[in-house]
PDB file of C-alpha atoms in Angstrom:
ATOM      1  CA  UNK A   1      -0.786 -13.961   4.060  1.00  0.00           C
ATOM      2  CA  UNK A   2       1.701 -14.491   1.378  1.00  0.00           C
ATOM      3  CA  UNK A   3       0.697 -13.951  -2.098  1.00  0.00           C
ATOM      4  CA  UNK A   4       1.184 -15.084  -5.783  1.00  0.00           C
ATOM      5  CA  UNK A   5       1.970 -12.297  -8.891  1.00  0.00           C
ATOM      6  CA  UNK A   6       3.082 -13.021 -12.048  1.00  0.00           C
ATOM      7  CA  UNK A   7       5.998 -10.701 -14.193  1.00  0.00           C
ATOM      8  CA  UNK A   8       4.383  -9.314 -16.963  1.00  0.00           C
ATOM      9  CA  UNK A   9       7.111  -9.265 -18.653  1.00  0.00           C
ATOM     10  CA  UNK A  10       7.110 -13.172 -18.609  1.00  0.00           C
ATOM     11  CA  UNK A  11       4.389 -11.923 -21.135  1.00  0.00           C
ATOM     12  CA  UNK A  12       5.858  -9.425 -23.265  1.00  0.00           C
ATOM     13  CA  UNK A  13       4.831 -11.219 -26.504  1.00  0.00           C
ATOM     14  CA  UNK A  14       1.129 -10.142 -25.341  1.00  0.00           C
ATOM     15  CA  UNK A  15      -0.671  -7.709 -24.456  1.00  0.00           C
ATOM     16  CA  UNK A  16      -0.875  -5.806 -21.085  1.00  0.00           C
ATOM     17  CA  UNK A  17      -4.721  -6.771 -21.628  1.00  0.00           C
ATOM     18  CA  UNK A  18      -4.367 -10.618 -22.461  1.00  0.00           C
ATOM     19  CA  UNK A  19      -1.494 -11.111 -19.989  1.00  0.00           C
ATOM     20  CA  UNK A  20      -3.483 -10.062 -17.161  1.00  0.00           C
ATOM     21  CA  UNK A  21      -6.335 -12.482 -18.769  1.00  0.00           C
ATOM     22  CA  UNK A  22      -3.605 -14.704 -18.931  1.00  0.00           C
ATOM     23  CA  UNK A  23      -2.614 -14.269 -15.414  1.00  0.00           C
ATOM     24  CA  UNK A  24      -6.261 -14.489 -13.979  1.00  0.00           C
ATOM     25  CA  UNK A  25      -6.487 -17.927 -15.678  1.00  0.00           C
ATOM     26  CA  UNK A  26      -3.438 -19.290 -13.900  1.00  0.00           C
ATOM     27  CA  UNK A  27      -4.453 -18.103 -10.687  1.00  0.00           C
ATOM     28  CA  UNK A  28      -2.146 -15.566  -9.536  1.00  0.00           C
ATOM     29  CA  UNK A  29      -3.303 -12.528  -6.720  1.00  0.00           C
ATOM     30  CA  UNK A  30      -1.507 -10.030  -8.861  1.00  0.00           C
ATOM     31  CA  UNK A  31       0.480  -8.692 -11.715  1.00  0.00           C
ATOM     32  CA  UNK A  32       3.578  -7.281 -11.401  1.00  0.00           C
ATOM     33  CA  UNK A  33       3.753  -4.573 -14.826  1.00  0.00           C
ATOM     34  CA  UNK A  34       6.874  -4.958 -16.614  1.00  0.00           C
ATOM     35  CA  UNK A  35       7.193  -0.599 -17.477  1.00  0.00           C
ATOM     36  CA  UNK A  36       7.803  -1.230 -21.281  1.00  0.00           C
ATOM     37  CA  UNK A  37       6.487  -1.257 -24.059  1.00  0.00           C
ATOM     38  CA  UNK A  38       4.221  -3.113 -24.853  1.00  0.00           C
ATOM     39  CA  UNK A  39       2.519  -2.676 -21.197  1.00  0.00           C
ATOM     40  CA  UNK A  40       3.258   0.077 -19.610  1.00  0.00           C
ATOM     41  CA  UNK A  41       5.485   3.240 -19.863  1.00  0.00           C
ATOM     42  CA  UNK A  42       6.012   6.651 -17.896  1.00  0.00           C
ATOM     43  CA  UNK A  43       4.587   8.326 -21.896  1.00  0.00           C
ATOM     44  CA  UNK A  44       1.489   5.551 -21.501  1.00  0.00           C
ATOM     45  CA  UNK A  45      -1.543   8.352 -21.709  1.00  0.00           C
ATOM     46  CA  UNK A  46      -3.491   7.953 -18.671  1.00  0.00           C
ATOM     47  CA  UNK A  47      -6.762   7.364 -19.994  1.00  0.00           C
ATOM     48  CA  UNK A  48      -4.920   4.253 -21.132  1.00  0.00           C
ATOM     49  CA  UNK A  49      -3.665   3.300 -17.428  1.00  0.00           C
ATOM     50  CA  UNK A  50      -7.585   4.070 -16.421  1.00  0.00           C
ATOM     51  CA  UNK A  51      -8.509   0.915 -18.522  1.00  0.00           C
ATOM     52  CA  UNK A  52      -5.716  -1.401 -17.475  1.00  0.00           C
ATOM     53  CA  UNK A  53      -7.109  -0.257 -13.660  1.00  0.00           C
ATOM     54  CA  UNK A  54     -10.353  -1.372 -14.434  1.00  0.00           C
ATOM     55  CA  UNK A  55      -9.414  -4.670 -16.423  1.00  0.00           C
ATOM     56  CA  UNK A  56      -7.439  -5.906 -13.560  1.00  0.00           C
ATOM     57  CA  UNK A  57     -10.081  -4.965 -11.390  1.00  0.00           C
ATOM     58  CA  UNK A  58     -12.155  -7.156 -13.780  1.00  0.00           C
ATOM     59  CA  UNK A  59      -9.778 -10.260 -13.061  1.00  0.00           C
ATOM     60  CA  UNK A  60      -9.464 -10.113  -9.432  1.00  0.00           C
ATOM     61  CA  UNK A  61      -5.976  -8.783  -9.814  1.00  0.00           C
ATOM     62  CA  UNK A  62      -4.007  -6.176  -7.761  1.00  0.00           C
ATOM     63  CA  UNK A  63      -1.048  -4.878  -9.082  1.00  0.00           C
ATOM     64  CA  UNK A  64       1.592  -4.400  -6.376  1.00  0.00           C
ATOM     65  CA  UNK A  65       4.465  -3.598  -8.005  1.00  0.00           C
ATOM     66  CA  UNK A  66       5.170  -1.282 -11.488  1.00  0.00           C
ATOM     67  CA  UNK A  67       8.563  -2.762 -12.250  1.00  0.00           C
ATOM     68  CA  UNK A  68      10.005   0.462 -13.946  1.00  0.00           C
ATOM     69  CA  UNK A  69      13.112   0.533 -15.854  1.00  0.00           C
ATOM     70  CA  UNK A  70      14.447   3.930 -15.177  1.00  0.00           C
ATOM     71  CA  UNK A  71      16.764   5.341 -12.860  1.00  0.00           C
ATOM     72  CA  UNK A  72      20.600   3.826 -13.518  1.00  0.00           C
ATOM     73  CA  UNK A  73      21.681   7.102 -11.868  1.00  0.00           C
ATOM     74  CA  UNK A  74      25.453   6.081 -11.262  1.00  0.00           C
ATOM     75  CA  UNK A  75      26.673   5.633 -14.334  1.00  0.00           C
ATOM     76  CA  UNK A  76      24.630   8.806 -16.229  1.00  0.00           C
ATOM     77  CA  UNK A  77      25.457  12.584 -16.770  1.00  0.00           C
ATOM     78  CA  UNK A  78      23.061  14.700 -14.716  1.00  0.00           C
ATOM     79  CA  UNK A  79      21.622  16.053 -17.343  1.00  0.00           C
ATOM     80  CA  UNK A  80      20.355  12.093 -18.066  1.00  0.00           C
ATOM     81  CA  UNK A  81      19.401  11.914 -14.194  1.00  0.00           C
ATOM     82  CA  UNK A  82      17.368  14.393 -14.692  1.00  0.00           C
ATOM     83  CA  UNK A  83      15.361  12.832 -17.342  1.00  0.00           C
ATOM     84  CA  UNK A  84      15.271  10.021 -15.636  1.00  0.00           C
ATOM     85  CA  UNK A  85      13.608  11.615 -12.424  1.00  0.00           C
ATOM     86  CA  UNK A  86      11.075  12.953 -14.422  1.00  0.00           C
ATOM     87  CA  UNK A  87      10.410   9.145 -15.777  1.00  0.00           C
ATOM     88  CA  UNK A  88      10.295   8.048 -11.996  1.00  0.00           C
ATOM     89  CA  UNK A  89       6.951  11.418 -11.488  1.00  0.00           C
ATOM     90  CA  UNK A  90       5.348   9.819 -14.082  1.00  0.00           C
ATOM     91  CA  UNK A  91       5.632   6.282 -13.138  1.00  0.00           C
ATOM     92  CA  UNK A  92       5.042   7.542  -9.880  1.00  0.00           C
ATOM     93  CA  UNK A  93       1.726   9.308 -11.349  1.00  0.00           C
ATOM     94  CA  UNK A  94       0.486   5.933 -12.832  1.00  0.00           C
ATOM     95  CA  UNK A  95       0.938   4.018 -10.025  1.00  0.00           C
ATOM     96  CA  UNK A  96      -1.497   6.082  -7.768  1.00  0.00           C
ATOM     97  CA  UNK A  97      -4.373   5.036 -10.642  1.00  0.00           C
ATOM     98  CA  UNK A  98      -3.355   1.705 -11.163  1.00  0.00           C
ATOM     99  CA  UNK A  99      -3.286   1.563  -7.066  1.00  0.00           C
ATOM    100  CA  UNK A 100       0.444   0.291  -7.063  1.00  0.00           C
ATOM    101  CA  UNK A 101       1.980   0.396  -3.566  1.00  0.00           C
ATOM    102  CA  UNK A 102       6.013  -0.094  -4.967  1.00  0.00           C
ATOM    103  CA  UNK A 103       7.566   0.797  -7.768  1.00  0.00           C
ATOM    104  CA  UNK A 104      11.158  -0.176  -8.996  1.00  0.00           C
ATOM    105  CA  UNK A 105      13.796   2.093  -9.497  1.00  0.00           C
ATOM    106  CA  UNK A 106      17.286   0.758 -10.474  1.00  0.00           C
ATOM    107  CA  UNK A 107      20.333   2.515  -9.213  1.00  0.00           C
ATOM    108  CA  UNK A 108      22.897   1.537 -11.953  1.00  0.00           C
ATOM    109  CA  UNK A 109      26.238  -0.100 -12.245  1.00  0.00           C
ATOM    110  CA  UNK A 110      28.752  -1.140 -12.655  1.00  0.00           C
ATOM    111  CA  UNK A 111      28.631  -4.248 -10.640  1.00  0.00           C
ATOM    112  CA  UNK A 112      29.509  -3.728  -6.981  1.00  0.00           C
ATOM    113  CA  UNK A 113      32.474  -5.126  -6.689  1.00  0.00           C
ATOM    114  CA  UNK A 114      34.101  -2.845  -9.451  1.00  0.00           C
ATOM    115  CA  UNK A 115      32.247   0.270  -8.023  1.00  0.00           C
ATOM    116  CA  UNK A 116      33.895   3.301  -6.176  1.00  0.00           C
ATOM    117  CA  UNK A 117      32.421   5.544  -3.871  1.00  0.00           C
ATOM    118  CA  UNK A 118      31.203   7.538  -5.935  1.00  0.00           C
ATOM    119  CA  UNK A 119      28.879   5.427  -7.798  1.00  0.00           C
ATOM    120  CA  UNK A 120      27.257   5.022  -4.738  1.00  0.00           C
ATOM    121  CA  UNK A 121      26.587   8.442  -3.296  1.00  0.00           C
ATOM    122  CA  UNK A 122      25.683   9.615  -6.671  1.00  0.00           C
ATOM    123  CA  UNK A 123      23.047   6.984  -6.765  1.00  0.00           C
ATOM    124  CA  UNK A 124      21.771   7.750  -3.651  1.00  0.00           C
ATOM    125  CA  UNK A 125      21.932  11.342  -4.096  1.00  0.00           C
ATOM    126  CA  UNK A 126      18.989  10.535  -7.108  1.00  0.00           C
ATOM    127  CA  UNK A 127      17.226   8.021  -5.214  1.00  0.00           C
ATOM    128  CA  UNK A 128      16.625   9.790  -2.302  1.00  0.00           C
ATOM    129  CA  UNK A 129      14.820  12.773  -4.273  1.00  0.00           C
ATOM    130  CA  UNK A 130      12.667   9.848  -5.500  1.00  0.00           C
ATOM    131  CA  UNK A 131      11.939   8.571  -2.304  1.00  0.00           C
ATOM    132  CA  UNK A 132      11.081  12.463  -1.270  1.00  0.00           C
ATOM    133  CA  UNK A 133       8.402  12.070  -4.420  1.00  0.00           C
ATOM    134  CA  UNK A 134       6.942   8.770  -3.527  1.00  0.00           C
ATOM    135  CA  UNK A 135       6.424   9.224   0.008  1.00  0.00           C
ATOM    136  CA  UNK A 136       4.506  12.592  -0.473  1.00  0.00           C
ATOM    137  CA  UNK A 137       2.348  10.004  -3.002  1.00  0.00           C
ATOM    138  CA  UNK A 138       2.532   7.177   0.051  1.00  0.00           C
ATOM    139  CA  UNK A 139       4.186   4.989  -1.946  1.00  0.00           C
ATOM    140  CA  UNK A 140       7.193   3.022  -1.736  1.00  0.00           C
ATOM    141  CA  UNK A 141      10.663   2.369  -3.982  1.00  0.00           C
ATOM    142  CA  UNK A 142      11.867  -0.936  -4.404  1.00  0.00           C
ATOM    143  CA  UNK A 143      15.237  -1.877  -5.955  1.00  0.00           C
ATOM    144  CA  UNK A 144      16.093  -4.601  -7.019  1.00  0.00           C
ATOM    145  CA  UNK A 145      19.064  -6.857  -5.618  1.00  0.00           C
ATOM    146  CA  UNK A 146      20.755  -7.476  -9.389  1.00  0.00           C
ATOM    147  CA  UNK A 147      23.655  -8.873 -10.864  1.00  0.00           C
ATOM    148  CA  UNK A 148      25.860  -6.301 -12.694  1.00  0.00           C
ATOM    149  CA  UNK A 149      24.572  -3.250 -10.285  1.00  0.00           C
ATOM    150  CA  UNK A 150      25.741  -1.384  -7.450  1.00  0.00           C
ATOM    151  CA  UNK A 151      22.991  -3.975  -5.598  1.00  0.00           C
ATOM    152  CA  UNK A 152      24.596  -7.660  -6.674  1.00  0.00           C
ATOM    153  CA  UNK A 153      24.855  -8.695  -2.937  1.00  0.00           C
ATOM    154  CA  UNK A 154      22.857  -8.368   0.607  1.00  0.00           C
ATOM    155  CA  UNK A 155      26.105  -6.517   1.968  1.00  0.00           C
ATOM    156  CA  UNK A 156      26.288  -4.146  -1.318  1.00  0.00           C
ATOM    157  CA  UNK A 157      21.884  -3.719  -1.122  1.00  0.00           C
ATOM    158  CA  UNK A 158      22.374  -2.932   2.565  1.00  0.00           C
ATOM    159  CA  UNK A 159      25.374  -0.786   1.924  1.00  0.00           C
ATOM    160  CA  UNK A 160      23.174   1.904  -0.596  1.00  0.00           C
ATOM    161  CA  UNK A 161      19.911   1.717   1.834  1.00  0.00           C
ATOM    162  CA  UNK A 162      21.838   3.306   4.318  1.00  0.00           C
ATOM    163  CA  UNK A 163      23.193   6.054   2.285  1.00  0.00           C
ATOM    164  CA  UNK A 164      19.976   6.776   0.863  1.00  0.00           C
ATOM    165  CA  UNK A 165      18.749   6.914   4.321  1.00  0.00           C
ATOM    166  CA  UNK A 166      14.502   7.370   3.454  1.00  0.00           C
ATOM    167  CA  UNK A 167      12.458   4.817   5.366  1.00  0.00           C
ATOM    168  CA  UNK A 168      10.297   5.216   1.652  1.00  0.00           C
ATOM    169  CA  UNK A 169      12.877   2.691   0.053  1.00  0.00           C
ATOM    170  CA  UNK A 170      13.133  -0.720   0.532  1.00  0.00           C
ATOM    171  CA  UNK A 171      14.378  -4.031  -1.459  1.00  0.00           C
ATOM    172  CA  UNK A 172      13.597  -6.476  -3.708  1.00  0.00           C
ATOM    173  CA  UNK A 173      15.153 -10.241  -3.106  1.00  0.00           C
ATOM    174  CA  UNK A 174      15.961 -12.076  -6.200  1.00  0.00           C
ATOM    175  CA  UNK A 175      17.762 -15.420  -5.445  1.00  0.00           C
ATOM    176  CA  UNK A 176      17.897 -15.893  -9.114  1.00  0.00           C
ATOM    177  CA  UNK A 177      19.887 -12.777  -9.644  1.00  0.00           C
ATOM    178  CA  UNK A 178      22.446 -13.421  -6.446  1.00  0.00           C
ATOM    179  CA  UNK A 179      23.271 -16.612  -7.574  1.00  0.00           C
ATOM    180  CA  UNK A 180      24.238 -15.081 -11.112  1.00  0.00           C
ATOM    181  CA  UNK A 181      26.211 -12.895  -8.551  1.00  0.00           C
ATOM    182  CA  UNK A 182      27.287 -16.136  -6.414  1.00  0.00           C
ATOM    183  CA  UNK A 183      26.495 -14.646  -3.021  1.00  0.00           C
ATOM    184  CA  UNK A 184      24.392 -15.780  -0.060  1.00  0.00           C
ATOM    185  CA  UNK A 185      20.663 -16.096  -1.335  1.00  0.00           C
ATOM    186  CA  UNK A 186      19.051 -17.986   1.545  1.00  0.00           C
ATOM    187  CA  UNK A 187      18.320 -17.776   5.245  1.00  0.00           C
ATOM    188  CA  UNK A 188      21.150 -15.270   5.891  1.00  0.00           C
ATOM    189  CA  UNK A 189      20.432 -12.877   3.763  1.00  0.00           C
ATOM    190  CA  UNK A 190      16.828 -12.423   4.215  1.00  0.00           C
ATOM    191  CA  UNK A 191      17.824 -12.182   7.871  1.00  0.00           C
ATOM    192  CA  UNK A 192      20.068  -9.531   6.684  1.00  0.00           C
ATOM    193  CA  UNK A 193      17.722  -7.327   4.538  1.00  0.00           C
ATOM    194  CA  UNK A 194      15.341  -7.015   7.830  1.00  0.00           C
ATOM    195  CA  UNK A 195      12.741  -4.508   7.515  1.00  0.00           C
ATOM    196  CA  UNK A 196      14.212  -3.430   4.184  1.00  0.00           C
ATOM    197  CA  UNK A 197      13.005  -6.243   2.400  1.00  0.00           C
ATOM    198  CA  UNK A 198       9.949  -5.674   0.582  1.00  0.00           C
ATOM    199  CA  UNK A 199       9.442  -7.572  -1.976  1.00  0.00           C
ATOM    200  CA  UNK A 200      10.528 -11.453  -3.831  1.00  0.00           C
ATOM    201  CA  UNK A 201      10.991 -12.160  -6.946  1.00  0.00           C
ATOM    202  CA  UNK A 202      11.498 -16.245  -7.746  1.00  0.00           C
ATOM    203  CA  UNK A 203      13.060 -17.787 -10.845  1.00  0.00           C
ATOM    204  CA  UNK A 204      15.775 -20.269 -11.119  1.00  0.00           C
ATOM    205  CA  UNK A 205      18.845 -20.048 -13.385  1.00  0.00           C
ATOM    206  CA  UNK A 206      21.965 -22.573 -13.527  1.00  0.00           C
ATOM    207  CA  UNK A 207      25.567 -22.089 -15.021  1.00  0.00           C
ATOM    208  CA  UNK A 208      26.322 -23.636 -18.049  1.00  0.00           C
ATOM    209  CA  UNK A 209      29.894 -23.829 -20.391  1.00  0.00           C
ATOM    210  CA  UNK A 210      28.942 -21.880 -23.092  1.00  0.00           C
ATOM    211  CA  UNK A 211      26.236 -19.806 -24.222  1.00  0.00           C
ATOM    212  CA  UNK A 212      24.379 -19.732 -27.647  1.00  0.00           C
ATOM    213  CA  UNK A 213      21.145 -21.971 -26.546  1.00  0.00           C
ATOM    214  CA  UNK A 214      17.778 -20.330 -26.386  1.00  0.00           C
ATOM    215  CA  UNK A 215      17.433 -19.212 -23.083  1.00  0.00           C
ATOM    216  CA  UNK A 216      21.217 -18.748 -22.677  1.00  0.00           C
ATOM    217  CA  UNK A 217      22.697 -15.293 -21.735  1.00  0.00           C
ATOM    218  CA  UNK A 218      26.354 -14.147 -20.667  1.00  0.00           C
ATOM    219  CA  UNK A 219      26.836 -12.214 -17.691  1.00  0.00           C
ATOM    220  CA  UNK A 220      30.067 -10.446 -16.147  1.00  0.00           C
ATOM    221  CA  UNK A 221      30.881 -11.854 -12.602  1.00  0.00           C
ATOM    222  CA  UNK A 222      33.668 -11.824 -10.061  1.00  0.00           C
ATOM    223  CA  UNK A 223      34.859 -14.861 -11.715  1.00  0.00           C
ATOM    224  CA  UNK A 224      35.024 -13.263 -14.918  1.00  0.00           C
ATOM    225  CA  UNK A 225      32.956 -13.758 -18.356  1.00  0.00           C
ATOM    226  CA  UNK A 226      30.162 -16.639 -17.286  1.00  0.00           C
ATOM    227  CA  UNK A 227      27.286 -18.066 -19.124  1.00  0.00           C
ATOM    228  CA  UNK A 228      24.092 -19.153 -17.677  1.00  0.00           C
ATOM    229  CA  UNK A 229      20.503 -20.517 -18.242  1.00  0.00           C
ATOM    230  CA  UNK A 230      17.255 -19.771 -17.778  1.00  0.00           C
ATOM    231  CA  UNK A 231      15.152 -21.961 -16.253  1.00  0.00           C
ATOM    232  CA  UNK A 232      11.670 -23.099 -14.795  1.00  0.00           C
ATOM    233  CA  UNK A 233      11.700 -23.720 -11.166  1.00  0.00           C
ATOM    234  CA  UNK A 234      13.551 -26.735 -10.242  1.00  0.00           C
ATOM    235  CA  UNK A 235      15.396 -27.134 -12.816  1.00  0.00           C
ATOM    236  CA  UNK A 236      17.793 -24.582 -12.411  1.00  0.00           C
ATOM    237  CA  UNK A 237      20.235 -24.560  -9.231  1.00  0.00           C
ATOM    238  CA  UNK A 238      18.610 -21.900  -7.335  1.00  0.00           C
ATOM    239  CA  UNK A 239      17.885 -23.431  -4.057  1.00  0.00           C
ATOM    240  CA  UNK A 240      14.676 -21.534  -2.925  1.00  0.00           C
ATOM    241  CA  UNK A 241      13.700 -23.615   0.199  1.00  0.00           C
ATOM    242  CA  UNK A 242      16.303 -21.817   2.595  1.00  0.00           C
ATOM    243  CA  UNK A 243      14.697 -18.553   0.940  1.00  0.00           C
ATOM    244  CA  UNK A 244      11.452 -19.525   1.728  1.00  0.00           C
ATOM    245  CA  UNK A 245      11.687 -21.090   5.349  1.00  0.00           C
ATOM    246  CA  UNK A 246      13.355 -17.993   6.627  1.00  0.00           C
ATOM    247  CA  UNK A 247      10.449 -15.573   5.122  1.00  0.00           C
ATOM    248  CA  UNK A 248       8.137 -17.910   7.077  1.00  0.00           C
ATOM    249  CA  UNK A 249      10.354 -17.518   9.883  1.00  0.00           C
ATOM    250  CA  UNK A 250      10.743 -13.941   9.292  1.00  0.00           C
ATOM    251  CA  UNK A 251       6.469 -13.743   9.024  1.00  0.00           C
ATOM    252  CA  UNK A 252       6.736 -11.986   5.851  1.00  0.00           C
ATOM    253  CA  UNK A 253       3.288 -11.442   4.356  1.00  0.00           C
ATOM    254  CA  UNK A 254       4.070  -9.765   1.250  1.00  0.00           C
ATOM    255  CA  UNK A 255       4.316 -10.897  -2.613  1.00  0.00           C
ATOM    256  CA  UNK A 256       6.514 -13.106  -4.526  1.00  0.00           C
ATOM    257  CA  UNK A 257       6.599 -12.486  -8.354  1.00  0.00           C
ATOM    258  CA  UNK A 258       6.660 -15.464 -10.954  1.00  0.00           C
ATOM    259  CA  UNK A 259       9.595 -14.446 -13.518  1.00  0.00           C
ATOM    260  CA  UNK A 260       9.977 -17.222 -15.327  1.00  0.00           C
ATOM    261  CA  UNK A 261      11.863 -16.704 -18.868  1.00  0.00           C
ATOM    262  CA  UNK A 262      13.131 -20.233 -19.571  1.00  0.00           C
ATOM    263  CA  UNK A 263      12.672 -21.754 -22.978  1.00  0.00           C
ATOM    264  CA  UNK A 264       9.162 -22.280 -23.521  1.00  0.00           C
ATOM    265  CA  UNK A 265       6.194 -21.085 -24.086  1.00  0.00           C
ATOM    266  CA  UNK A 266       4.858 -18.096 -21.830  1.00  0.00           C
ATOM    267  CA  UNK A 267       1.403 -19.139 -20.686  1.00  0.00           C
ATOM    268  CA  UNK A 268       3.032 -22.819 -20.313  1.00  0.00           C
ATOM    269  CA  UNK A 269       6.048 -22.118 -18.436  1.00  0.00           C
ATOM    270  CA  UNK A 270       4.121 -19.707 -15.652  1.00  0.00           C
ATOM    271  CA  UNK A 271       1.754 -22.679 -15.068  1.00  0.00           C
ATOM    272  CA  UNK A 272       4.542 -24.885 -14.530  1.00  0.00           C
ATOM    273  CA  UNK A 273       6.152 -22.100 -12.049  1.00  0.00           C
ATOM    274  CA  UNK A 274       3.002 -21.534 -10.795  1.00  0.00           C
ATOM    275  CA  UNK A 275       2.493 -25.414  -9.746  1.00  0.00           C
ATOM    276  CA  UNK A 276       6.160 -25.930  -8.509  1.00  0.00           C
ATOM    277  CA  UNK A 277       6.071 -22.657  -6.089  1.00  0.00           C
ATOM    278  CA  UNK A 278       2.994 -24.193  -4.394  1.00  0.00           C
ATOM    279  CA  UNK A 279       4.248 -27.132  -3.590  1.00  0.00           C
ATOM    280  CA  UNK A 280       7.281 -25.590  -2.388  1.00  0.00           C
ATOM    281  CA  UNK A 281       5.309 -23.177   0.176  1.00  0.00           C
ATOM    282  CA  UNK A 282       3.384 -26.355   1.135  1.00  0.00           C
ATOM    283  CA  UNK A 283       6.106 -28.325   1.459  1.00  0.00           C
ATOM    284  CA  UNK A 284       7.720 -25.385   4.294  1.00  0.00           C
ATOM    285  CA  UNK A 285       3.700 -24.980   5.124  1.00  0.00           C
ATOM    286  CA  UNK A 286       3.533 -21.363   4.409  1.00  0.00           C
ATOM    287  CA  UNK A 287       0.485 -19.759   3.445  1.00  0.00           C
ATOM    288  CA  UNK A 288      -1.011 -18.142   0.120  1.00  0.00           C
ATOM    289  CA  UNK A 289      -3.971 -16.721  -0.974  1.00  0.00           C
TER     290      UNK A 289
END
């Protein structure tokens, strides 16, 4: 059965404690831990990740993901790779307390289709000693399908899966992201990812003229310099239903994350998320819970 988390980092401005409170009161499953400060970090003492265990416990909450921001292994000296592996053992080392089953790695730019060769292998090269680390743990690495990364597209995600070749890494879908990217973010490309998709993150975005507005950001795409939007389901132009028919299809019984970041308040815009997403999964009659 399809479940409900919610992006810490949709709650930044709090506390790892009061956004799982937070997330509790809005009804989600689970919390998907944003790895920065002020939540979480590979340096967070463990006695600390001990209490954050329990506390979510407390709520009701599992915690399926640790969204970690390390990694970017293309585009770094080794020396930095290095460092960064060690991030991805401690991350690793939390997640086994908190009772995390993923955690994100990303693999780095530049986006894919200004990327050569070796951007990939040398990605994969890191990723796959990861994957060597989090299967001995039984867990799993997720990357995330992201504009400006080797990953922007299903052909590009596909592409690096293969060369890291380590049935301990999988995907993350993000229709919000691809159609920064402007690629194929529905039926196809779930059918695409297969097995390899492991995890959904939802949020809607749209394209504006220029940038400036709260919620505004500028992004480099195949078409150049391009300004965008953030926001709350529906009011974007991120078509999710094609997305969502073809998990049901697909009998995917994993998690989607809430990721909201529009304009508004935190707490106010999740709800709003929260209520939109369930009518959506009604609406295709899929499952959560």
């Amino acid at each position: 059965m399809l479940r409900l988390a919610a992006f810490s980092g949709a709650l930044i401005d709090y506390s790892i404690h009061e956004a799982m409170a937070i997330t509790a009161d809005l009804g989600f499953d689970g919390i998907e831990i944003a790895c920065r400060e002020p939540h979480l970090s590979p340096a967070s003492s463990l006695e600390r990740v001990r209490e954050m265990r329990n506390i979510a416990e407390g709520y009701g909450l599992e915690i399926p993901v640790l969204a970690g921001y390390m990694g970017h292994f293309s585009t770094i000296s080794d020396a930095e790779c290095e460092v960064a592996y060690d991030q991805f053992q401690a991350l690793l080392e939390r997640a086994e307390i908190l009772e995390s089953n993923m955690v994100r790695v990303f693999p780095g730019g530049p986006n894919a289709f200004l990327a050569a060769d070796y951007h990939y292998e040398k990605a994969a090269f890191w990723i796959r000693k990861c994957a060597e680390q989090a299967s001995a743990a039984g867990k799993r690495i997720v990357l995330e399908i992201h504009n400006i990364s080797l990953i922007e597209t299903e052909v590009s995600a596909r592409r690096l899966i293969q060369m890291i070749d380590h049935d301990s890494v999988g995907l993350i879908h993000d229709a919000g992201n691809m159609y920064i990217t402007d690629t194929e973010f529905g039926e196809e490309s779930v059918r695409g990812l297969g097995r390899d998709l492991l995890h959904v993150h939802i949020k809607d975005e749209k394209r504006i003229r220029e940038g400036g507005a709260p919620g505004s950001f500028k992004n480099v795409t195949r078409h150049g310099n391009e300004f965008f939007m953030q926001c709350r389901l529906g009011e974007g132009d991120v078509d999710h239903s094609g997305l969502l028919r073809e998990l049901k299809a697909q009998a995917y019984d994993g998690w989607l994350t809430l990721e909201c970041a529009a304009p508004y308040p935190p707490k106010e815009r999740l709800a709003y998320d929260m209520k939109i997403i369930r009518e959506w999964l009604q609406a295709v009659e899929v499952n959560e819970g």
